[in-house]
């Protein structure tokens, strides 16, 4: 193995983003360890990698310490969909905080570079729009999204404290809504919900009046940015926003999914869950400047690729990660 090939740990490596990252790292020849407890994913996402000599899967919960010898760590382990991260809020906090402590401890012991997959959720209900990294956010500390938002905020704090105290080589990226093939069909996030609903003739469920906005980034673009950040050797550690600045209302998204699938499904309106942010759009000036990165795939093209993926999977092969729905606690 040449010296440019590394031993790389990807926590949450069987998930939506993690499996795409593992693909790239394995194809570059790195020795990849994918660690996952398969809470919101299935081996389906990494089945094609399982026989490869430079890929290894470890079923492990990152809230427990693990001893490995690696050169780099991508810390992605955490349920990303509100439906599933709210199912066991305490476990979500543990995954974010104890998970961060465990990967940081591991990185410190072996001198590895470590990247944290943070989130636009750390901005909460933003009062600054679009959101630059310098904005400190507007987060409810006691709401139903807090286990995730505050967990991720605390993880960022831990990363920067390990950097200050132990000179640990860290990278922090703040990911805005990303979509694409290998999202779990029962993930509960808006893109997968709308596509599965459209393809199976169910009503598309808009929460609220559909005027809330999100900015959607195609997975290939996001993984490019994530790897560029990890491989940046110019002293830039972040945090850096990674996302697509194109901003859409959920009503626009639903209409686009109907158009691209040719579905005759109807749109229905359900109550909006509490603390659901009204608007979200990344300011990516820093990523453009420091990483020379910007997304290339327009929403329409990315959705078309995602729809193709959902057309060829068999829904019967997937189990629901949890029994929760966005409206479980509303009794709907
Ligand atoms: P995902 O749910 O598909 O993947 C997360 C993976 O982490 C799953 O495979 C899950 O089984 C695993 N996991 C959860 N808890 C774990 C634990 N305690 N121990 C080990 N593994 C555990 O979600 P994703 O979209 O791939 O997100 C990956 C990361 O990126 C997450 O940290 C998420 O917070 C972050 N992120 C994603 C987005 C997005 O839009 N996709 C946006 C912001 C941040
Ligand atoms: N949403 C929706 N219908 C769905 C799922 C989600 O209208 O079936 C809305 C949700 O209320 C939110 C937006 O879509 O305003 C994005 O939700 P998602 O769970 O994908 O991500 P997040 O809220 O974490 O950005």
Tab-separated table of N, CA, C and O in Angstrom, residues 206-322:
chain	number	residue	atom	x	y	z
A	206	UNK	N	-47.865	17.490	2.939
A	206	UNK	CA	-47.176	18.741	3.282
A	206	UNK	C	-47.538	19.095	4.720
A	206	UNK	O	-48.710	19.067	5.096
A	207	UNK	N	-46.511	19.401	5.513
A	207	UNK	CA	-46.750	19.797	6.906
A	207	UNK	C	-46.859	21.317	6.965
A	207	UNK	O	-45.939	22.025	6.542
A	208	UNK	N	-47.981	21.825	7.483
A	208	UNK	CA	-48.218	23.264	7.498
A	208	UNK	C	-48.751	23.703	6.146
A	208	UNK	O	-49.323	22.901	5.394
A	209	UNK	N	-48.507	25.008	5.800
A	209	UNK	CA	-49.052	25.518	4.530
A	209	UNK	C	-48.102	25.314	3.361
A	209	UNK	O	-48.392	25.718	2.234
A	210	UNK	N	-46.934	24.710	3.641
A	210	UNK	CA	-45.985	24.421	2.561
A	210	UNK	C	-45.166	25.620	2.135
A	210	UNK	O	-44.439	25.558	1.146
A	211	UNK	N	-45.256	26.729	2.883
A	211	UNK	CA	-44.475	27.923	2.523
A	211	UNK	C	-43.100	27.938	3.203
A	211	UNK	O	-42.265	28.792	2.896
A	212	UNK	N	-42.854	26.989	4.142
A	212	UNK	CA	-41.510	26.940	4.744
A	212	UNK	C	-40.508	26.502	3.676
A	212	UNK	O	-40.871	25.779	2.745
A	213	UNK	N	-39.267	26.981	3.800
A	213	UNK	CA	-38.275	26.701	2.753
A	213	UNK	C	-37.126	25.834	3.265
A	213	UNK	O	-36.819	25.806	4.463
A	214	UNK	N	-36.518	25.122	2.326
A	214	UNK	CA	-35.266	24.396	2.557
A	214	UNK	C	-34.435	24.519	1.294
A	214	UNK	O	-34.957	24.803	0.199
A	215	UNK	N	-33.141	24.265	1.428
A	215	UNK	CA	-32.212	24.296	0.297
A	215	UNK	C	-31.644	22.897	0.163
A	215	UNK	O	-31.068	22.373	1.114
A	216	UNK	N	-31.827	22.285	-0.998
A	216	UNK	CA	-31.521	20.855	-1.137
A	216	UNK	C	-30.259	20.630	-1.968
A	216	UNK	O	-30.152	21.086	-3.101
A	217	UNK	N	-29.345	19.865	-1.398
A	217	UNK	CA	-28.061	19.583	-2.048
A	217	UNK	C	-28.023	18.116	-2.478
A	217	UNK	O	-28.385	17.231	-1.688
A	218	UNK	N	-27.585	17.861	-3.702
A	218	UNK	CA	-27.488	16.468	-4.158
A	218	UNK	C	-26.272	15.809	-3.500
A	218	UNK	O	-25.223	16.424	-3.332
A	219	UNK	N	-26.431	14.514	-3.191
A	219	UNK	CA	-25.429	13.813	-2.387
A	219	UNK	C	-24.024	13.868	-2.983
A	219	UNK	O	-23.045	14.043	-2.253
A	220	UNK	N	-23.886	13.744	-4.310
A	220	UNK	CA	-22.542	13.722	-4.912
A	220	UNK	C	-21.792	15.025	-4.630
A	220	UNK	O	-20.591	15.028	-4.348
A	221	UNK	N	-22.517	16.148	-4.731
A	221	UNK	CA	-21.905	17.442	-4.435
A	221	UNK	C	-21.448	17.504	-2.977
A	221	UNK	O	-20.364	17.985	-2.665
A	222	UNK	N	-22.313	17.021	-2.092
A	222	UNK	CA	-22.002	17.107	-0.668
A	222	UNK	C	-20.756	16.285	-0.327
A	222	UNK	O	-19.869	16.751	0.410
A	223	UNK	N	-20.693	15.078	-0.892
A	223	UNK	CA	-19.540	14.209	-0.586
A	223	UNK	C	-18.254	14.845	-1.130
A	223	UNK	O	-17.199	14.788	-0.483
A	224	UNK	N	-18.326	15.481	-2.307
A	224	UNK	CA	-17.157	16.224	-2.820
A	224	UNK	C	-16.679	17.238	-1.770
A	224	UNK	O	-15.500	17.309	-1.452
A	225	UNK	N	-17.617	18.035	-1.270
A	225	UNK	CA	-17.264	19.087	-0.312
A	225	UNK	C	-16.710	18.513	0.977
A	225	UNK	O	-15.726	19.021	1.538
A	226	UNK	N	-17.331	17.435	1.452
A	226	UNK	CA	-16.886	16.805	2.702
A	226	UNK	C	-15.435	16.316	2.566
A	226	UNK	O	-14.589	16.544	3.444
A	227	UNK	N	-15.131	15.656	1.436
A	227	UNK	CA	-13.778	15.108	1.257
A	227	UNK	C	-12.771	16.236	1.021
A	227	UNK	O	-11.635	16.162	1.500
A	228	UNK	N	-13.193	17.292	0.334
A	228	UNK	CA	-12.287	18.427	0.144
A	228	UNK	C	-11.933	19.056	1.486
A	228	UNK	O	-10.805	19.468	1.709
A	229	UNK	N	-12.923	19.118	2.367
A	229	UNK	CA	-12.661	19.683	3.693
A	229	UNK	C	-11.708	18.786	4.480
A	229	UNK	O	-10.761	19.275	5.108
A	230	UNK	N	-11.944	17.487	4.444
A	230	UNK	CA	-11.046	16.573	5.169
A	230	UNK	C	-9.620	16.685	4.640
A	230	UNK	O	-8.656	16.649	5.399
A	231	UNK	N	-9.484	16.822	3.326
A	231	UNK	CA	-8.146	16.790	2.715
A	231	UNK	C	-7.488	18.162	2.623
A	231	UNK	O	-6.390	18.283	2.098
A	232	UNK	N	-8.161	19.192	3.157
A	232	UNK	CA	-7.591	20.535	3.111
A	232	UNK	C	-6.414	20.636	4.088
A	232	UNK	O	-6.548	20.347	5.270
A	233	UNK	N	-5.274	21.029	3.570
A	233	UNK	CA	-4.065	21.085	4.405
A	233	UNK	C	-3.590	22.509	4.629
A	233	UNK	O	-2.434	22.747	4.934
A	234	UNK	N	-4.506	23.463	4.455
A	234	UNK	CA	-4.092	24.861	4.582
A	234	UNK	C	-4.538	25.508	5.881
A	234	UNK	O	-4.714	26.724	5.965
A	235	UNK	N	-4.761	24.682	6.888
A	235	UNK	CA	-5.067	25.214	8.213
A	235	UNK	C	-6.513	25.650	8.392
A	235	UNK	O	-6.857	26.263	9.402
A	236	UNK	N	-7.369	25.329	7.443
A	236	UNK	CA	-8.784	25.703	7.563
A	236	UNK	C	-9.552	24.546	8.211
A	236	UNK	O	-9.662	23.472	7.628
A	237	UNK	N	-10.055	24.763	9.417
A	237	UNK	CA	-10.719	23.666	10.135
A	237	UNK	C	-12.237	23.850	10.200
A	237	UNK	O	-12.941	22.980	10.659
A	238	UNK	N	-12.744	25.009	9.737
A	238	UNK	CA	-14.167	25.256	9.777
A	238	UNK	C	-14.560	25.993	11.039
A	238	UNK	O	-13.688	26.522	11.733
A	239	UNK	N	-15.859	25.980	11.379
A	239	UNK	CA	-16.926	25.293	10.657
A	239	UNK	C	-17.207	25.921	9.289
A	239	UNK	O	-17.055	27.127	9.123
A	240	UNK	N	-17.640	25.061	8.366
A	240	UNK	CA	-17.976	25.545	7.034
A	240	UNK	C	-19.331	24.979	6.604
A	240	UNK	O	-19.613	23.796	6.822
A	241	UNK	N	-20.161	25.858	6.040
A	241	UNK	CA	-21.459	25.414	5.508
A	241	UNK	C	-21.249	24.649	4.210
A	241	UNK	O	-20.516	25.119	3.325
A	242	UNK	N	-21.910	23.500	4.065
A	242	UNK	CA	-21.944	22.784	2.794
A	242	UNK	C	-23.399	22.534	2.438
A	242	UNK	O	-24.125	21.860	3.177
A	243	UNK	N	-23.826	23.102	1.337
A	243	UNK	CA	-25.217	22.940	0.921
A	243	UNK	C	-25.421	23.661	-0.389
A	243	UNK	O	-24.521	24.334	-0.897
A	244	UNK	N	-26.617	23.503	-0.930
A	244	UNK	CA	-26.946	24.156	-2.205
A	244	UNK	C	-27.800	25.390	-1.904
A	244	UNK	O	-28.852	25.258	-1.275
A	245	UNK	N	-27.366	26.580	-2.333
A	245	UNK	CA	-28.109	27.792	-1.983
A	245	UNK	C	-29.475	27.924	-2.662
A	245	UNK	O	-30.248	28.811	-2.306
A	246	UNK	N	-29.793	27.073	-3.629
A	246	UNK	CA	-31.141	27.132	-4.230
A	246	UNK	C	-32.186	26.891	-3.150
A	246	UNK	O	-32.112	25.894	-2.434
A	247	UNK	N	-33.157	27.791	-3.021
A	247	UNK	CA	-34.123	27.692	-1.908
A	247	UNK	C	-35.526	27.451	-2.459
A	247	UNK	O	-35.953	28.145	-3.381
A	248	UNK	N	-36.237	26.484	-1.899
A	248	UNK	CA	-37.562	26.095	-2.404
A	248	UNK	C	-38.543	25.967	-1.245
A	248	UNK	O	-38.178	25.537	-0.155
A	249	UNK	N	-39.817	26.286	-1.526
A	249	UNK	CA	-40.852	25.990	-0.522
A	249	UNK	C	-41.204	24.506	-0.646
A	249	UNK	O	-40.959	23.875	-1.694
A	250	UNK	N	-41.799	23.952	0.414
A	250	UNK	CA	-42.180	22.532	0.371
A	250	UNK	C	-43.289	22.308	-0.656
A	250	UNK	O	-43.410	21.233	-1.225
A	251	UNK	N	-44.090	23.360	-0.899
A	251	UNK	CA	-45.119	23.237	-1.931
A	251	UNK	C	-44.462	23.133	-3.309
A	251	UNK	O	-44.857	22.296	-4.127
A	252	UNK	N	-43.453	23.947	-3.553
A	252	UNK	CA	-42.729	23.851	-4.837
A	252	UNK	C	-42.104	22.471	-4.993
A	252	UNK	O	-42.127	21.881	-6.065
A	253	UNK	N	-41.537	21.965	-3.901
A	253	UNK	CA	-40.898	20.640	-3.968
A	253	UNK	C	-41.935	19.568	-4.305
A	253	UNK	O	-41.705	18.708	-5.169
A	254	UNK	N	-43.081	19.628	-3.657
A	254	UNK	CA	-44.134	18.625	-3.905
A	254	UNK	C	-44.574	18.685	-5.377
A	254	UNK	O	-44.720	17.642	-6.035
A	255	UNK	N	-44.734	19.901	-5.887
A	255	UNK	CA	-45.187	20.037	-7.285
A	255	UNK	C	-44.133	19.512	-8.263
A	255	UNK	O	-44.456	18.869	-9.266
A	256	UNK	N	-42.875	19.748	-7.947
A	256	UNK	CA	-41.791	19.267	-8.808
A	256	UNK	C	-41.720	17.732	-8.791
A	256	UNK	O	-41.536	17.094	-9.841
A	257	UNK	N	-41.912	17.144	-7.627
A	257	UNK	CA	-41.892	15.675	-7.538
A	257	UNK	C	-43.064	15.097	-8.344
A	257	UNK	O	-42.899	14.109	-9.077
A	258	UNK	N	-44.221	15.725	-8.252
A	258	UNK	CA	-45.375	15.239	-9.035
A	258	UNK	C	-45.088	15.332	-10.526
A	258	UNK	O	-45.359	14.399	-11.287
A	259	UNK	N	-44.482	16.448	-10.933
A	259	UNK	CA	-44.169	16.629	-12.355
A	259	UNK	C	-43.155	15.572	-12.825
A	259	UNK	O	-43.347	14.919	-13.852
A	260	UNK	N	-42.096	15.375	-12.062
A	260	UNK	CA	-41.015	14.481	-12.504
A	260	UNK	C	-41.407	13.004	-12.450
A	260	UNK	O	-40.875	12.183	-13.197
A	261	UNK	N	-42.309	12.663	-11.557
A	261	UNK	CA	-42.743	11.257	-11.481
A	261	UNK	C	-43.942	10.998	-12.396
A	261	UNK	O	-44.285	9.846	-12.657
A	262	UNK	N	-44.597	12.067	-12.829
A	262	UNK	CA	-45.819	11.898	-13.622
A	262	UNK	C	-46.954	11.311	-12.791
A	262	UNK	O	-47.909	10.742	-13.334
A	263	UNK	N	-46.863	11.474	-11.484
A	263	UNK	CA	-47.849	10.869	-10.578
A	263	UNK	C	-49.148	11.674	-10.544
A	263	UNK	O	-49.143	12.899	-10.723
A	264	UNK	N	-50.258	10.977	-10.316
A	264	UNK	CA	-51.543	11.671	-10.165
A	264	UNK	C	-51.935	11.794	-8.688
A	264	UNK	O	-53.076	12.096	-8.352
A	265	UNK	N	-50.960	11.532	-7.801
A	265	UNK	CA	-51.222	11.686	-6.356
A	265	UNK	C	-51.670	13.111	-6.058
A	265	UNK	O	-51.299	14.054	-6.762
A	266	UNK	N	-52.430	13.256	-4.958
A	266	UNK	CA	-52.879	14.587	-4.535
A	266	UNK	C	-51.949	15.106	-3.432
A	266	UNK	O	-51.208	14.336	-2.836
A	267	UNK	N	-52.043	16.420	-3.193
A	267	UNK	CA	-51.292	16.999	-2.071
A	267	UNK	C	-52.268	17.189	-0.915
A	267	UNK	O	-53.371	17.703	-1.117
A	268	UNK	N	-51.880	16.730	0.298
A	268	UNK	CA	-52.712	16.986	1.485
A	268	UNK	C	-51.881	17.772	2.500
A	268	UNK	O	-50.655	17.714	2.476
A	269	UNK	N	-52.590	18.486	3.368
A	269	UNK	CA	-51.901	19.347	4.341
A	269	UNK	C	-52.124	18.814	5.748
A	269	UNK	O	-53.266	18.600	6.161
A	270	UNK	N	-51.024	18.574	6.477
A	270	UNK	CA	-51.084	18.079	7.850
A	270	UNK	C	-50.477	19.141	8.777
A	270	UNK	O	-49.744	20.018	8.311
A	271	UNK	N	-50.749	19.044	10.078
A	271	UNK	CA	-50.188	20.071	10.983
A	271	UNK	C	-48.659	20.091	10.933
A	271	UNK	O	-48.020	19.055	10.751
A	272	UNK	N	-48.124	21.275	11.121
A	272	UNK	CA	-46.668	21.431	11.103
A	272	UNK	C	-46.106	21.097	12.482
A	272	UNK	O	-46.562	21.644	13.485
A	273	UNK	N	-45.113	20.199	12.562
A	273	UNK	CA	-44.525	19.861	13.870
A	273	UNK	C	-43.894	21.088	14.523
A	273	UNK	O	-43.466	22.016	13.824
A	274	UNK	N	-43.804	21.101	15.854
A	274	UNK	CA	-43.279	22.294	16.523
A	274	UNK	C	-41.783	22.465	16.263
A	274	UNK	O	-41.051	21.497	16.027
A	275	UNK	N	-41.384	23.714	16.283
A	275	UNK	CA	-39.972	24.121	16.082
A	275	UNK	C	-39.433	23.808	14.691
A	275	UNK	O	-38.222	23.843	14.475
A	276	UNK	N	-40.299	23.498	13.751
A	276	UNK	CA	-39.893	23.232	12.369
A	276	UNK	C	-39.426	24.576	11.766
A	276	UNK	O	-40.228	25.506	11.654
A	277	UNK	N	-38.140	24.708	11.402
A	277	UNK	CA	-37.659	26.021	10.941
A	277	UNK	C	-38.426	26.546	9.725
A	277	UNK	O	-38.792	25.790	8.830
A	278	UNK	N	-38.671	27.866	9.713
A	278	UNK	CA	-39.448	28.510	8.658
A	278	UNK	C	-38.648	28.648	7.372
A	278	UNK	O	-39.187	28.548	6.275
A	279	UNK	N	-37.375	28.906	7.507
A	279	UNK	CA	-36.558	29.132	6.306
A	279	UNK	C	-35.141	28.634	6.568
A	279	UNK	O	-34.649	28.660	7.693
A	280	UNK	N	-34.497	28.209	5.489
A	280	UNK	CA	-33.114	27.760	5.659
A	280	UNK	C	-32.410	27.794	4.310
A	280	UNK	O	-32.885	27.225	3.333
A	281	UNK	N	-31.300	28.482	4.296
A	281	UNK	CA	-30.510	28.600	3.067
A	281	UNK	C	-29.057	28.890	3.446
A	281	UNK	O	-28.798	29.816	4.207
A	282	UNK	N	-28.123	28.106	2.914
A	282	UNK	CA	-26.717	28.334	3.311
A	282	UNK	C	-26.088	29.508	2.585
A	282	UNK	O	-26.306	29.699	1.388
A	283	UNK	N	-25.312	30.276	3.325
A	283	UNK	CA	-24.365	31.210	2.707
A	283	UNK	C	-23.091	30.379	2.512
A	283	UNK	O	-22.492	29.934	3.503
A	284	UNK	N	-22.704	30.140	1.258
A	284	UNK	CA	-21.547	29.248	1.038
A	284	UNK	C	-20.302	30.025	0.565
A	284	UNK	O	-19.403	29.453	-0.051
A	285	UNK	N	-20.258	31.321	0.893
A	285	UNK	CA	-19.100	32.134	0.476
A	285	UNK	C	-17.792	31.548	1.028
A	285	UNK	O	-16.769	31.522	0.331
A	286	UNK	N	-17.833	31.051	2.266
A	286	UNK	CA	-16.603	30.528	2.881
A	286	UNK	C	-16.122	29.257	2.171
A	286	UNK	O	-14.929	29.090	1.915
A	287	UNK	N	-17.054	28.367	1.843
A	287	UNK	CA	-16.685	27.135	1.130
A	287	UNK	C	-16.127	27.471	-0.250
A	287	UNK	O	-15.158	26.865	-0.714
A	288	UNK	N	-16.736	28.473	-0.884
A	288	UNK	CA	-16.239	28.890	-2.206
A	288	UNK	C	-14.808	29.416	-2.095
A	288	UNK	O	-13.938	29.065	-2.892
A	289	UNK	N	-14.583	30.223	-1.061
A	289	UNK	CA	-13.266	30.858	-0.910
A	289	UNK	C	-12.201	29.848	-0.472
A	289	UNK	O	-11.145	29.753	-1.089
A	290	UNK	N	-12.498	29.075	0.559
A	290	UNK	CA	-11.462	28.218	1.166
A	290	UNK	C	-11.302	26.885	0.457
A	290	UNK	O	-10.226	26.303	0.468
A	291	UNK	N	-12.393	26.345	-0.069
A	291	UNK	CA	-12.325	24.994	-0.661
A	291	UNK	C	-12.488	25.027	-2.173
A	291	UNK	O	-12.372	23.990	-2.824
A	292	UNK	N	-12.819	26.215	-2.701
A	292	UNK	CA	-13.138	26.314	-4.144
A	292	UNK	C	-14.256	25.331	-4.489
A	292	UNK	O	-14.265	24.709	-5.541
A	293	UNK	N	-15.177	25.164	-3.535
A	293	UNK	CA	-16.270	24.201	-3.706
A	293	UNK	C	-17.593	24.919	-3.902
A	293	UNK	O	-17.858	25.937	-3.253
A	294	UNK	N	-18.391	24.416	-4.797
A	294	UNK	CA	-19.798	24.804	-4.847
A	294	UNK	C	-20.572	23.671	-5.514
A	294	UNK	O	-20.010	22.915	-6.309
A	295	UNK	N	-21.844	23.524	-5.164
A	295	UNK	CA	-22.611	22.416	-5.735
A	295	UNK	C	-22.881	22.621	-7.223
A	295	UNK	O	-22.988	23.752	-7.688
A	296	UNK	N	-22.975	21.498	-7.945
A	296	UNK	CA	-23.151	21.571	-9.402
A	296	UNK	C	-24.512	21.052	-9.869
A	296	UNK	O	-24.951	21.363	-10.957
A	297	UNK	N	-25.150	20.207	-9.052
A	297	UNK	CA	-26.343	19.494	-9.531
A	297	UNK	C	-27.618	20.272	-9.168
A	297	UNK	O	-27.927	20.437	-7.979
A	298	UNK	N	-28.358	20.754	-10.181
A	298	UNK	CA	-29.624	21.447	-9.876
A	298	UNK	C	-30.655	20.474	-9.299
A	298	UNK	O	-30.593	19.268	-9.566
A	299	UNK	N	-31.601	21.016	-8.523
A	299	UNK	CA	-32.597	20.177	-7.846
A	299	UNK	C	-33.324	19.255	-8.827
A	299	UNK	O	-33.506	18.061	-8.562
A	300	UNK	N	-33.722	19.804	-9.956
A	300	UNK	CA	-34.475	19.010	-10.933
A	300	UNK	C	-33.683	17.765	-11.365
A	300	UNK	O	-34.224	16.660	-11.416
A	301	UNK	N	-32.388	17.920	-11.638
A	301	UNK	CA	-31.567	16.789	-12.087
A	301	UNK	C	-31.336	15.791	-10.957
A	301	UNK	O	-31.378	14.575	-11.156
A	302	UNK	N	-31.057	16.311	-9.781
A	302	UNK	CA	-30.819	15.432	-8.636
A	302	UNK	C	-32.067	14.647	-8.271
A	302	UNK	O	-32.001	13.454	-7.937
A	303	UNK	N	-33.217	15.319	-8.340
A	303	UNK	CA	-34.473	14.618	-8.032
A	303	UNK	C	-34.722	13.509	-9.053
A	303	UNK	O	-35.165	12.411	-8.686
A	304	UNK	N	-34.424	13.784	-10.326
A	304	UNK	CA	-34.646	12.758	-11.357
A	304	UNK	C	-33.813	11.511	-11.042
A	304	UNK	O	-34.305	10.379	-11.125
A	305	UNK	N	-32.558	11.696	-10.628
A	305	UNK	CA	-31.700	10.548	-10.279
A	305	UNK	C	-32.239	9.823	-9.040
A	305	UNK	O	-32.181	8.593	-8.942
A	306	UNK	N	-32.741	10.587	-8.107
A	306	UNK	CA	-33.253	9.998	-6.863
A	306	UNK	C	-34.529	9.201	-7.152
A	306	UNK	O	-34.739	8.110	-6.606
A	307	UNK	N	-35.356	9.739	-8.021
A	307	UNK	CA	-36.594	9.042	-8.400
A	307	UNK	C	-36.249	7.711	-9.080
A	307	UNK	O	-36.862	6.670	-8.791
A	308	UNK	N	-35.233	7.722	-9.948
A	308	UNK	CA	-34.806	6.465	-10.602
A	308	UNK	C	-34.418	5.430	-9.567
A	308	UNK	O	-34.741	4.252	-9.679
A	309	UNK	N	-33.700	5.873	-8.536
A	309	UNK	CA	-33.294	4.940	-7.467
A	309	UNK	C	-34.531	4.342	-6.793
A	309	UNK	O	-34.640	3.120	-6.631
A	310	UNK	N	-35.474	5.207	-6.416
A	310	UNK	CA	-36.640	4.698	-5.688
A	310	UNK	C	-37.513	3.801	-6.567
A	310	UNK	O	-38.213	2.936	-6.051
A	311	UNK	N	-37.431	3.996	-7.883
A	311	UNK	CA	-38.215	3.121	-8.776
A	311	UNK	C	-37.668	1.696	-8.775
A	311	UNK	O	-38.412	0.743	-8.975
A	312	UNK	N	-36.344	1.551	-8.589
A	312	UNK	CA	-35.779	0.205	-8.728
A	312	UNK	C	-35.605	-0.544	-7.406
A	312	UNK	O	-35.254	-1.716	-7.413
A	313	UNK	N	-35.894	0.088	-6.260
A	313	UNK	CA	-35.807	-0.688	-5.012
A	313	UNK	C	-37.143	-1.384	-4.747
A	313	UNK	O	-38.178	-0.988	-5.272
A	314	UNK	N	-37.069	-2.428	-3.920
A	314	UNK	CA	-38.279	-3.137	-3.516
A	314	UNK	C	-38.592	-2.732	-2.075
A	314	UNK	O	-37.831	-3.044	-1.154
A	315	UNK	N	-39.706	-2.043	-1.892
A	315	UNK	CA	-40.021	-1.519	-0.553
A	315	UNK	C	-40.096	-2.624	0.494
A	315	UNK	O	-39.799	-2.404	1.673
A	316	UNK	N	-40.448	-3.834	0.060
A	316	UNK	CA	-40.569	-4.955	1.007
A	316	UNK	C	-39.213	-5.340	1.602
A	316	UNK	O	-39.153	-6.021	2.632
A	317	UNK	N	-38.126	-4.882	0.985
A	317	UNK	CA	-36.783	-5.197	1.516
A	317	UNK	C	-36.395	-4.287	2.676
A	317	UNK	O	-35.323	-4.452	3.262
A	318	UNK	N	-37.222	-3.281	2.976
A	318	UNK	CA	-36.839	-2.294	3.991
A	318	UNK	C	-37.762	-2.362	5.201
A	318	UNK	O	-38.982	-2.465	5.046
A	319	UNK	N	-37.139	-2.290	6.398
A	319	UNK	CA	-37.968	-2.214	7.610
A	319	UNK	C	-37.943	-0.772	8.098
A	319	UNK	O	-36.967	-0.048	7.898
A	320	UNK	N	-39.046	-0.366	8.755
A	320	UNK	CA	-39.111	0.994	9.284
A	320	UNK	C	-38.155	1.108	10.468
A	320	UNK	O	-38.211	0.273	11.377
A	321	UNK	N	-37.266	2.136	10.476
A	321	UNK	CA	-36.320	2.272	11.598
A	321	UNK	C	-37.020	2.365	12.953
A	321	UNK	O	-36.562	1.789	13.937
A	322	UNK	N	-38.129	3.105	13.017
A	322	UNK	CA	-38.911	3.172	14.256
A	322	UNK	C	-40.381	3.241	13.847
A	322	UNK	O	-40.695	3.493	12.682
